[in-house]
Short mmCIF file of C-alpha atoms in Angstrom, two decimals:
data_model
loop_
_atom_site.label_atom_id
_atom_site.label_comp_id
_atom_site.label_asym_id
_atom_site.label_seq_id
_atom_site.Cartn_x
_atom_site.Cartn_y
_atom_site.Cartn_z
CA MET A 1 -52.87 -14.52 -65.64
CA LEU A 2 -54.09 -17.20 -67.93
CA LEU A 3 -55.42 -14.62 -70.46
CA SER A 4 -52.70 -11.51 -70.87
CA THR A 5 -53.56 -8.66 -71.82
CA PRO A 6 -51.23 -5.58 -73.54
CA THR A 7 -50.28 -3.53 -70.11
CA LEU A 8 -52.14 -0.49 -69.38
CA CYS A 9 -50.80 1.51 -66.41
CA LEU A 10 -53.99 3.58 -64.17
CA SER A 11 -53.37 6.34 -61.83
CA SER A 12 -55.41 6.03 -58.52
CA LYS A 13 -55.78 10.07 -58.35
CA THR A 14 -59.56 9.62 -57.83
CA THR A 15 -61.84 10.27 -54.51
CA PHE A 16 -63.00 7.96 -52.65
CA PHE A 17 -66.87 7.95 -50.30
CA PHE A 18 -65.88 6.17 -46.78
CA ASN A 19 -68.82 3.86 -45.45
CA SER A 20 -67.52 3.76 -41.42
CA HIS A 21 -68.49 -0.43 -41.00
CA SER A 22 -65.66 -2.07 -39.46
CA GLN A 23 -65.68 -4.64 -36.61
CA SER A 24 -64.61 -4.93 -33.31
CA LEU A 25 -61.84 -7.91 -33.51
CA MET A 26 -60.42 -5.49 -36.40
CA LYS A 27 -59.13 -2.99 -34.63
CA SER A 28 -56.17 -3.60 -33.17
CA PHE A 29 -54.56 -5.40 -36.71
CA ALA A 30 -55.66 -2.26 -38.16
CA SER A 31 -53.61 0.11 -36.15
CA LYS A 32 -51.15 -1.86 -36.66
CA THR A 33 -51.58 -2.25 -39.81
CA SER A 34 -51.01 2.14 -39.58
CA SER A 35 -48.18 2.30 -37.49
CA SER A 36 -46.28 -0.82 -38.81
CA LEU A 37 -45.67 1.07 -42.09
CA GLY A 38 -44.75 4.19 -40.68
CA LEU A 39 -48.01 6.15 -41.11
CA ASP A 40 -49.86 8.99 -40.04
CA ALA A 41 -52.97 8.34 -40.19
CA HIS A 42 -54.61 12.13 -39.48
CA GLU A 43 -52.86 13.34 -43.00
CA ILE A 44 -55.54 11.87 -44.79
CA THR A 45 -59.67 11.28 -44.14
CA ASP A 46 -61.48 8.49 -44.56
CA VAL A 47 -63.71 10.40 -47.12
CA ASP A 48 -60.60 10.26 -49.60
CA ALA A 49 -59.39 6.82 -48.56
CA ALA A 50 -62.24 4.21 -48.42
CA ILE A 51 -64.81 2.53 -50.66
CA SER A 52 -68.22 3.29 -50.66
CA LEU A 53 -71.20 0.53 -49.74
CA GLN A 54 -72.38 1.05 -53.58
CA GLU A 55 -69.23 0.49 -55.21
CA TRP A 56 -68.14 -2.44 -52.97
CA GLN A 57 -71.43 -4.39 -53.43
CA GLY A 58 -71.54 -3.23 -57.46
CA TRP A 59 -69.02 -5.88 -57.72
CA GLY A 60 -71.31 -8.82 -56.77
CA THR A 61 -71.28 -9.19 -53.60
CA THR A 62 -74.16 -8.75 -50.95
CA SER A 63 -71.41 -8.42 -47.80
CA PRO A 64 -70.17 -4.78 -45.99
CA VAL A 65 -67.32 -3.07 -46.64
CA PRO A 66 -64.73 -5.27 -45.55
CA SER A 67 -63.07 -3.16 -42.54
CA MET A 68 -59.11 -4.32 -43.62
CA VAL A 69 -59.14 -3.62 -47.37
CA ASN A 70 -60.72 -0.52 -46.08
CA GLN A 71 -57.17 -0.18 -44.00
CA VAL A 72 -55.50 -1.39 -46.25
CA ILE A 73 -56.45 1.10 -48.81
CA ARG A 74 -56.08 4.08 -46.04
CA ASP A 75 -52.50 2.69 -46.13
CA LEU A 76 -52.25 3.46 -49.70
CA ARG A 77 -52.93 6.57 -49.48
CA LEU A 78 -50.93 7.67 -46.88
CA LEU A 79 -47.98 6.94 -48.66
CA GLU A 80 -48.77 7.91 -51.20
CA LYS A 81 -48.61 11.15 -50.01
CA ASP A 82 -45.42 10.40 -48.50
CA ILE A 83 -43.58 9.76 -50.93
CA GLU A 84 -42.84 11.29 -54.64
CA PRO A 85 -43.49 7.99 -56.96
CA PRO A 86 -47.69 7.97 -58.18
CA MET A 87 -49.79 5.12 -56.96
CA GLU A 88 -49.76 3.59 -60.56
CA PHE A 89 -51.69 0.10 -61.70
CA CYS A 90 -50.62 -2.45 -64.87
CA GLY A 91 -52.78 -4.96 -65.93
CA ASN A 92 -56.66 -6.20 -65.32
CA HIS A 93 -55.96 -6.98 -61.88
CA GLY A 94 -54.27 -4.15 -60.01
CA THR A 95 -50.82 -4.92 -60.23
CA LEU A 96 -48.52 -2.05 -58.36
CA SER A 97 -46.16 -0.88 -60.83
CA GLY A 98 -43.24 1.60 -61.27
CA GLY A 99 -41.76 3.38 -57.75
CA PHE A 100 -44.54 3.50 -55.97
CA LYS A 101 -44.52 -0.44 -55.82
CA VAL A 102 -41.03 -0.92 -55.16
CA GLU A 103 -41.97 1.09 -52.10
CA GLU A 104 -44.81 -0.48 -50.99
CA ASP A 105 -43.56 -3.83 -51.38
CA LYS A 106 -40.79 -3.19 -48.98
CA LYS A 107 -44.18 -1.52 -46.60
CA HIS A 108 -46.17 -4.60 -46.72
CA ARG A 109 -43.11 -7.40 -46.45
CA ALA A 110 -42.30 -5.29 -43.42
CA LYS A 111 -45.99 -5.72 -42.16
CA TYR A 112 -46.28 -9.58 -43.10
CA ALA A 113 -42.97 -9.77 -40.92
CA THR A 114 -44.50 -8.32 -37.96
CA LEU A 115 -48.12 -10.63 -37.88
CA SER A 116 -48.04 -13.03 -35.30
CA ASN A 117 -50.08 -15.84 -36.62
CA SER A 118 -51.00 -17.51 -39.76
CA GLU A 119 -54.80 -16.34 -39.37
CA GLU A 120 -53.68 -12.72 -39.78
CA LYS A 121 -51.39 -13.31 -42.57
CA ILE A 122 -54.00 -15.12 -44.21
CA GLN A 123 -56.33 -11.98 -43.47
CA PHE A 124 -53.64 -9.10 -44.20
CA PHE A 125 -52.60 -11.15 -47.97
CA SER A 126 -56.66 -11.43 -48.90
CA ALA A 127 -57.29 -7.33 -47.82
CA ARG A 128 -54.24 -6.45 -49.81
CA GLN A 129 -55.07 -8.75 -52.73
CA ILE A 130 -58.79 -7.13 -52.65
CA ALA A 131 -57.87 -3.49 -52.30
CA CYS A 132 -54.92 -3.36 -54.81
CA ARG A 133 -57.42 -5.16 -57.51
CA LEU A 134 -60.42 -2.75 -56.77
CA LEU A 135 -57.95 0.50 -56.70
CA GLY A 136 -56.39 -1.07 -60.37
CA SER A 137 -59.93 -1.62 -62.30
CA ARG A 138 -61.80 1.42 -60.82
CA GLY A 139 -63.02 3.09 -64.70
CA TYR A 140 -61.49 0.27 -66.15
CA LEU A 141 -63.69 -2.62 -65.98
CA CYS A 142 -67.45 -3.99 -65.87
CA GLN A 143 -68.87 -4.07 -62.31
CA LYS A 144 -71.43 -6.64 -63.54
CA CYS A 145 -69.47 -9.24 -66.16
CA TRP A 146 -65.36 -8.04 -64.78
CA LEU A 147 -64.55 -7.05 -68.17
CA PRO A 148 -62.68 -4.09 -69.62
CA LEU A 149 -65.54 -1.39 -70.35
CA GLY A 150 -65.14 -1.35 -73.91
CA ASP A 151 -65.68 -5.50 -73.93
CA CYS A 152 -68.37 -5.90 -71.87
CA ILE A 153 -70.82 -8.61 -72.44
CA CYS A 154 -73.54 -7.72 -69.50
CA SER A 155 -76.49 -7.21 -72.89
CA ARG A 156 -76.12 -10.58 -73.70
CA VAL A 157 -76.67 -12.50 -70.44
CA THR A 158 -79.89 -13.43 -70.05
CA MET A 159 -81.35 -13.98 -65.76
CA CYS A 160 -82.53 -17.62 -65.03
CA SER A 161 -84.16 -17.92 -61.55
CA LEU A 162 -82.79 -21.19 -59.43
CA TRP A 163 -84.81 -22.98 -58.07
CA HIS A 164 -85.25 -21.48 -54.43
CA GLY A 165 -84.43 -24.89 -52.69
CA LEU A 166 -80.51 -24.68 -53.94
CA ARG A 167 -78.34 -22.66 -53.15
CA ILE A 168 -74.57 -21.82 -54.48
CA TRP A 169 -71.90 -20.60 -52.69
CA LEU A 170 -68.95 -19.24 -54.93
CA TYR A 171 -65.30 -19.49 -52.21
CA MET A 172 -63.06 -17.30 -54.17
CA HIS A 173 -59.73 -17.19 -53.57
CA PRO A 174 -58.78 -13.28 -53.90
CA LYS A 175 -56.17 -13.57 -56.53
CA ASP A 176 -59.88 -14.51 -58.86
CA PHE A 177 -61.84 -11.31 -57.37
CA LEU A 178 -62.24 -9.27 -60.54
CA ARG A 179 -60.34 -11.45 -63.23
CA GLN A 180 -60.96 -11.52 -66.82
CA ASN A 181 -61.73 -14.91 -67.40
CA ASN A 182 -63.22 -16.09 -64.27
CA THR A 183 -66.22 -17.62 -64.74
CA GLY A 184 -67.50 -17.69 -61.11
CA LYS A 185 -68.62 -14.17 -61.46
CA LEU A 186 -71.14 -15.37 -64.29
CA LEU A 187 -73.40 -17.83 -61.85
CA TRP A 188 -74.52 -14.37 -59.68
CA GLN A 189 -75.20 -12.51 -63.30
CA VAL A 190 -77.56 -14.84 -64.76
CA PHE A 191 -78.88 -16.27 -60.72
CA GLY A 192 -78.35 -13.26 -58.81
CA VAL A 193 -76.24 -12.31 -55.86
CA GLN A 194 -79.18 -14.01 -53.35
CA ALA A 195 -78.78 -16.89 -54.66
CA ALA A 196 -75.32 -17.24 -55.87
CA LYS A 197 -73.40 -15.73 -52.90
CA LEU A 198 -69.39 -15.07 -53.21
CA CYS A 199 -67.24 -15.60 -50.28
CA LEU A 200 -63.54 -14.37 -50.48
CA TYR A 201 -61.14 -16.91 -48.52
CA GLY A 202 -59.35 -14.43 -45.76
CA ILE A 203 -62.13 -11.69 -45.79
CA THR A 204 -63.50 -11.92 -42.31
CA GLU A 205 -66.74 -10.28 -43.25
CA HIS A 206 -67.54 -12.56 -46.57
CA GLU A 207 -66.63 -15.70 -44.25
CA GLU A 208 -69.07 -15.37 -41.41
CA LEU A 209 -71.93 -14.03 -43.81
CA MET A 210 -71.75 -17.66 -45.68
CA TRP A 211 -71.39 -19.69 -42.01
CA ASN A 212 -73.59 -18.31 -40.23
CA GLU A 213 -76.58 -19.11 -43.09
CA LEU A 214 -74.37 -23.02 -43.15
CA LYS A 215 -74.37 -23.49 -39.80
CA ARG A 216 -78.25 -22.80 -39.47
CA ALA A 217 -78.58 -25.12 -42.69
CA GLY A 218 -77.50 -27.29 -40.28
CA ARG A 219 -74.26 -29.92 -41.77
CA ASN A 220 -76.90 -32.32 -43.29
CA LYS A 221 -77.97 -29.61 -45.86
CA VAL A 222 -73.95 -28.56 -46.80
CA TRP A 223 -72.04 -29.79 -49.20
CA CYS A 224 -68.72 -28.90 -51.51
CA LEU A 225 -67.71 -30.34 -54.59
CA TYR A 226 -64.33 -31.10 -54.35
CA PRO A 227 -61.94 -33.69 -55.76
CA ASP A 228 -60.55 -34.87 -52.01
CA LYS A 229 -58.80 -37.83 -52.88
CA ASN A 230 -58.26 -37.92 -49.15
CA ALA A 231 -61.84 -38.32 -48.58
CA MET A 232 -65.03 -40.81 -49.67
CA THR A 233 -66.75 -38.44 -52.14
CA GLU A 234 -70.62 -38.55 -52.35
CA SER A 235 -72.11 -38.17 -55.79
CA VAL A 236 -75.39 -36.08 -56.49
CA LYS A 237 -78.26 -39.13 -55.66
CA ASP A 238 -76.58 -39.39 -51.82
CA ILE A 239 -77.20 -35.53 -51.79
CA VAL A 240 -81.25 -37.00 -52.63
CA GLY A 241 -80.83 -39.56 -50.20
CA CYS A 242 -79.79 -37.60 -47.75
CA SER A 243 -81.93 -34.60 -48.23
CA MET A 244 -85.11 -36.47 -48.47
CA ASN A 245 -84.45 -39.03 -45.39
CA PRO A 246 -86.25 -37.81 -42.51
CA GLU A 247 -83.55 -39.21 -40.26
CA CYS A 248 -80.94 -35.92 -41.80
CA GLN A 249 -84.01 -32.99 -40.91
CA VAL A 250 -83.33 -31.30 -37.24
CA ALA A 251 -86.53 -29.22 -36.26
CA ASN A 252 -86.55 -25.51 -36.75
CA GLU A 253 -83.63 -26.09 -39.79
CA ASP A 254 -83.56 -24.43 -42.89
CA THR A 255 -84.21 -26.85 -45.88
CA THR A 256 -82.32 -24.99 -48.61
CA MET A 257 -79.25 -27.19 -49.34
CA HIS A 258 -76.07 -25.51 -49.98
CA ILE A 259 -73.90 -26.18 -52.24
CA ILE A 260 -70.15 -24.53 -52.25
CA LEU A 261 -68.22 -24.10 -55.63
CA PHE A 262 -64.23 -23.56 -55.18
CA ASP A 263 -62.98 -20.67 -57.28
CA GLY A 264 -58.75 -20.54 -58.00
CA THR A 265 -56.23 -22.47 -59.46
CA TRP A 266 -55.69 -25.87 -58.40
CA SER A 267 -52.94 -25.24 -55.80
CA ASN A 268 -55.29 -22.42 -54.38
CA SER A 269 -58.33 -24.35 -53.58
CA GLY A 270 -56.13 -26.72 -51.41
CA ALA A 271 -55.43 -24.16 -49.05
CA MET A 272 -59.15 -22.70 -49.63
CA PHE A 273 -61.18 -26.84 -48.94
CA LYS A 274 -58.04 -26.79 -45.77
CA ARG A 275 -59.42 -23.89 -44.05
CA LEU A 276 -63.36 -25.08 -44.97
CA GLN A 277 -62.98 -27.88 -42.83
CA GLY A 278 -60.95 -27.07 -40.71
CA ARG A 279 -63.58 -24.72 -39.64
CA SER A 280 -66.34 -27.03 -40.26
CA ALA A 281 -64.73 -29.43 -38.27
CA SER A 282 -64.98 -26.53 -35.49
CA GLU A 283 -68.21 -26.02 -35.58
CA TRP A 284 -69.87 -29.33 -36.31
CA GLY A 285 -67.02 -31.86 -34.85
CA GLU A 286 -66.99 -33.32 -37.97
CA GLN A 287 -65.44 -32.32 -41.94
CA LEU A 288 -67.58 -31.45 -44.93
CA ARG A 289 -69.17 -33.63 -47.04
CA CYS A 290 -67.42 -34.14 -51.10
CA ILE A 291 -69.78 -34.70 -53.84
CA SER A 292 -68.19 -36.14 -57.13
CA LEU A 293 -69.81 -35.25 -60.96
CA ASN A 294 -68.74 -36.74 -64.15
CA THR A 295 -67.71 -33.63 -65.74
CA GLY A 296 -66.45 -32.98 -69.26
CA VAL A 297 -64.20 -30.31 -70.95
CA SER A 298 -64.78 -26.89 -70.75
CA LEU A 299 -65.43 -24.21 -73.23
CA MET A 300 -63.18 -22.38 -71.93
CA HIS A 301 -60.46 -24.82 -71.79
CA LYS A 302 -59.35 -23.52 -74.85
CA LEU A 303 -58.25 -20.27 -73.43
CA ARG A 304 -57.38 -21.62 -70.10
CA PRO A 305 -56.90 -24.88 -69.62
CA GLN A 306 -56.48 -27.00 -67.13
CA PRO A 307 -53.89 -29.42 -64.98
CA SER A 308 -55.65 -32.33 -66.24
CA TRP A 309 -58.06 -33.58 -68.52
CA ASP A 310 -60.85 -34.81 -65.56
CA ARG A 311 -60.45 -31.20 -63.93
CA THR A 312 -63.09 -27.86 -65.30
CA CYS A 313 -63.46 -24.07 -64.67
CA THR A 314 -66.00 -23.46 -61.53
CA ALA A 315 -68.92 -22.83 -64.46
CA ALA A 316 -68.67 -26.21 -65.94
CA ALA A 317 -68.78 -27.61 -62.57
CA ALA A 318 -72.09 -26.18 -61.73
CA ILE A 319 -73.68 -26.57 -65.34
CA GLY A 320 -72.74 -30.46 -64.71
CA LEU A 321 -74.60 -30.99 -61.11
CA LEU A 322 -77.38 -28.95 -62.31
CA TYR A 323 -77.91 -31.48 -65.08
CA GLU A 324 -76.80 -34.19 -62.88
CA LEU A 325 -79.37 -33.11 -60.32
CA GLN A 326 -82.34 -32.77 -63.11
CA GLN A 327 -81.18 -36.42 -63.43
CA VAL A 328 -82.41 -37.19 -60.61
CA PRO A 329 -86.99 -38.28 -59.79
CA GLU A 330 -86.93 -35.83 -57.17
CA PHE A 331 -85.33 -33.24 -58.92
CA SER A 332 -86.75 -33.48 -62.15
CA THR A 333 -89.77 -30.73 -62.08
CA PHE A 334 -87.59 -27.73 -61.00
CA GLY A 335 -86.09 -26.76 -64.43
CA LEU A 336 -82.32 -27.69 -63.11
CA ASP A 337 -81.84 -28.02 -67.45
CA LYS A 338 -83.01 -25.17 -67.89
CA GLN A 339 -81.02 -23.49 -65.14
CA ALA A 340 -78.12 -24.80 -66.46
CA GLU A 341 -78.51 -24.06 -70.06
CA ALA A 342 -78.35 -21.00 -68.94
CA ILE A 343 -75.29 -20.78 -67.58
CA GLU A 344 -73.50 -22.04 -70.80
CA ASN A 345 -74.81 -19.85 -72.99
CA ALA A 346 -73.78 -17.15 -70.70
CA LEU A 347 -70.73 -19.30 -70.95
CA GLU A 348 -70.97 -19.11 -74.80
CA VAL A 349 -71.19 -15.44 -74.30
CA LEU A 350 -67.83 -15.28 -72.26
CA LEU A 351 -66.14 -17.01 -74.63
CA GLU A 352 -66.93 -15.36 -77.46
CA GLY A 353 -66.20 -11.91 -75.55
CA LEU A 354 -62.88 -12.87 -74.62
CA VAL A 355 -62.12 -14.17 -77.83
CA SER A 356 -62.55 -11.26 -79.35
CA ARG A 357 -60.56 -9.10 -78.12
CA ARG A 358 -57.92 -11.40 -78.21
CA LEU A 359 -57.81 -10.97 -81.45
CA ARG A 360 -58.97 -7.71 -81.97
CA MET A 361 -55.22 -7.15 -80.10
CA GLY A 362 -53.89 -9.57 -82.87
CA ARG A 363 -52.84 -12.37 -79.82
CA SER A 364 -53.71 -16.20 -80.32
CA ILE A 365 -57.04 -17.55 -79.33
CA SER A 366 -55.07 -20.57 -78.76
CA ARG A 367 -53.80 -21.78 -75.42
CA LYS A 368 -50.13 -24.67 -75.11
CA GLU A 369 -51.38 -28.01 -74.63
CA ARG A 370 -50.38 -29.50 -71.08
CA HIS A 371 -50.02 -33.28 -70.00
CA ASN A 372 -50.95 -34.00 -73.02
CA ARG A 373 -49.79 -37.81 -71.79
CA ASP A 374 -53.70 -37.25 -69.61
CA ILE A 375 -55.48 -37.63 -73.51
CA CYS A 376 -56.38 -41.12 -74.24
#
C-alpha cells in the first residue's frame, strides 16, 4: 500500500442482501470452495451472506455480481460462525486481522492447494481479494471516490461526456480495487460507467463482458496502452490511420475505438498484459496492438512515485492519450482536449483530498524518491 493510514479495525457484523446470479461454469468450483473449507452450506442462509447487485454496482461497475465473490463471502461468514474470533478488518483495503485472519489463512491456503489449474487459482485469488475488500470497506469508504466517507471528494468532481467514438476499458488488478490513491476510478467518475468501463482481472463476469464487446468491435478497433519492449508499438497517429482506412473496416462491426488501460502495479500489469494477449491470440489468432504515448510526470508522483520517470499513473496515461488524439486533425473537432482537462481537474481534486488527509493525520506528504539515477 503506497498511501498508508492509521490502523482501523472494522467488524463485518452487517446484514448482506442476496443476488441470485451464478454462472454454470462456476458451480463445480463454488461447491469445491465450501467443501474444501470443511463448512456446512446450510448453516447460514444466502440472504445473510451475499452482496446485492445494487451495492456491487455502486462501486463503479455495470456487471452482475460475480458468483465466485459471493461464494467467498458466504464461506467467510460460515467460517465466522464456526470459530470464536469475529471477522475483523484492518486498514483501508479489507485486510483481515486478528485470530480470524490466522484461521482463514489456513483455510484459504488449503483451498488453493486443491485447485487443479492456473485459471482456477487466478479466479480464486481475485475473488478472495475482492470479497475481503468489499466487506472491509462497507460503511467506511465512499462507493464513488473510494475515499473514507469523511474525506469524500465527489462533490468537487465534475462530470464530462467522453467522445462517443471512444471507449476506455480499465483492466484493474484486484489489489488496486477500492484503493484510496487509485486514479483509474476517476475515469468513470468523470465520464460515467458506460464510457469508461471497469474490468477486474480474474473475474469471469467482467472479463467476458469486456471480450464480448471487443469481439463485436473486431481486433482492428482495439488497442492496449502498454509499454511492451518486446513488441512493436504504434503511435496515436497509427490508430487514426487504421481506424480511418477502409481496408480496416469490416461490415457490421462496431465503429467505436476501444482502448485498454492497465490499472495495477507495474509487476502486476505484466501478468495482466500476458493474460490479455493470450486471450487475443485465442480469439483472433493475433495479439492486440500496443500504443505508446509521450507522457510526462503525473501530479500523483509526489505521493506515489513510479518505478521510473518514464512511467505514470492510469489517469495521467488517459490524459496523455486524449491530448495526443486531439492533435490529430481527424479528431480535432471532438473536444478531446476538454475531456482531458476534466480528468486533470479530477486528478488535482484527488491529490488535494489525499494530501489534506495525510496532513490532518500528521503524516508526511512527500514520498521517498526512487530510481534517482534515471533523472537527468
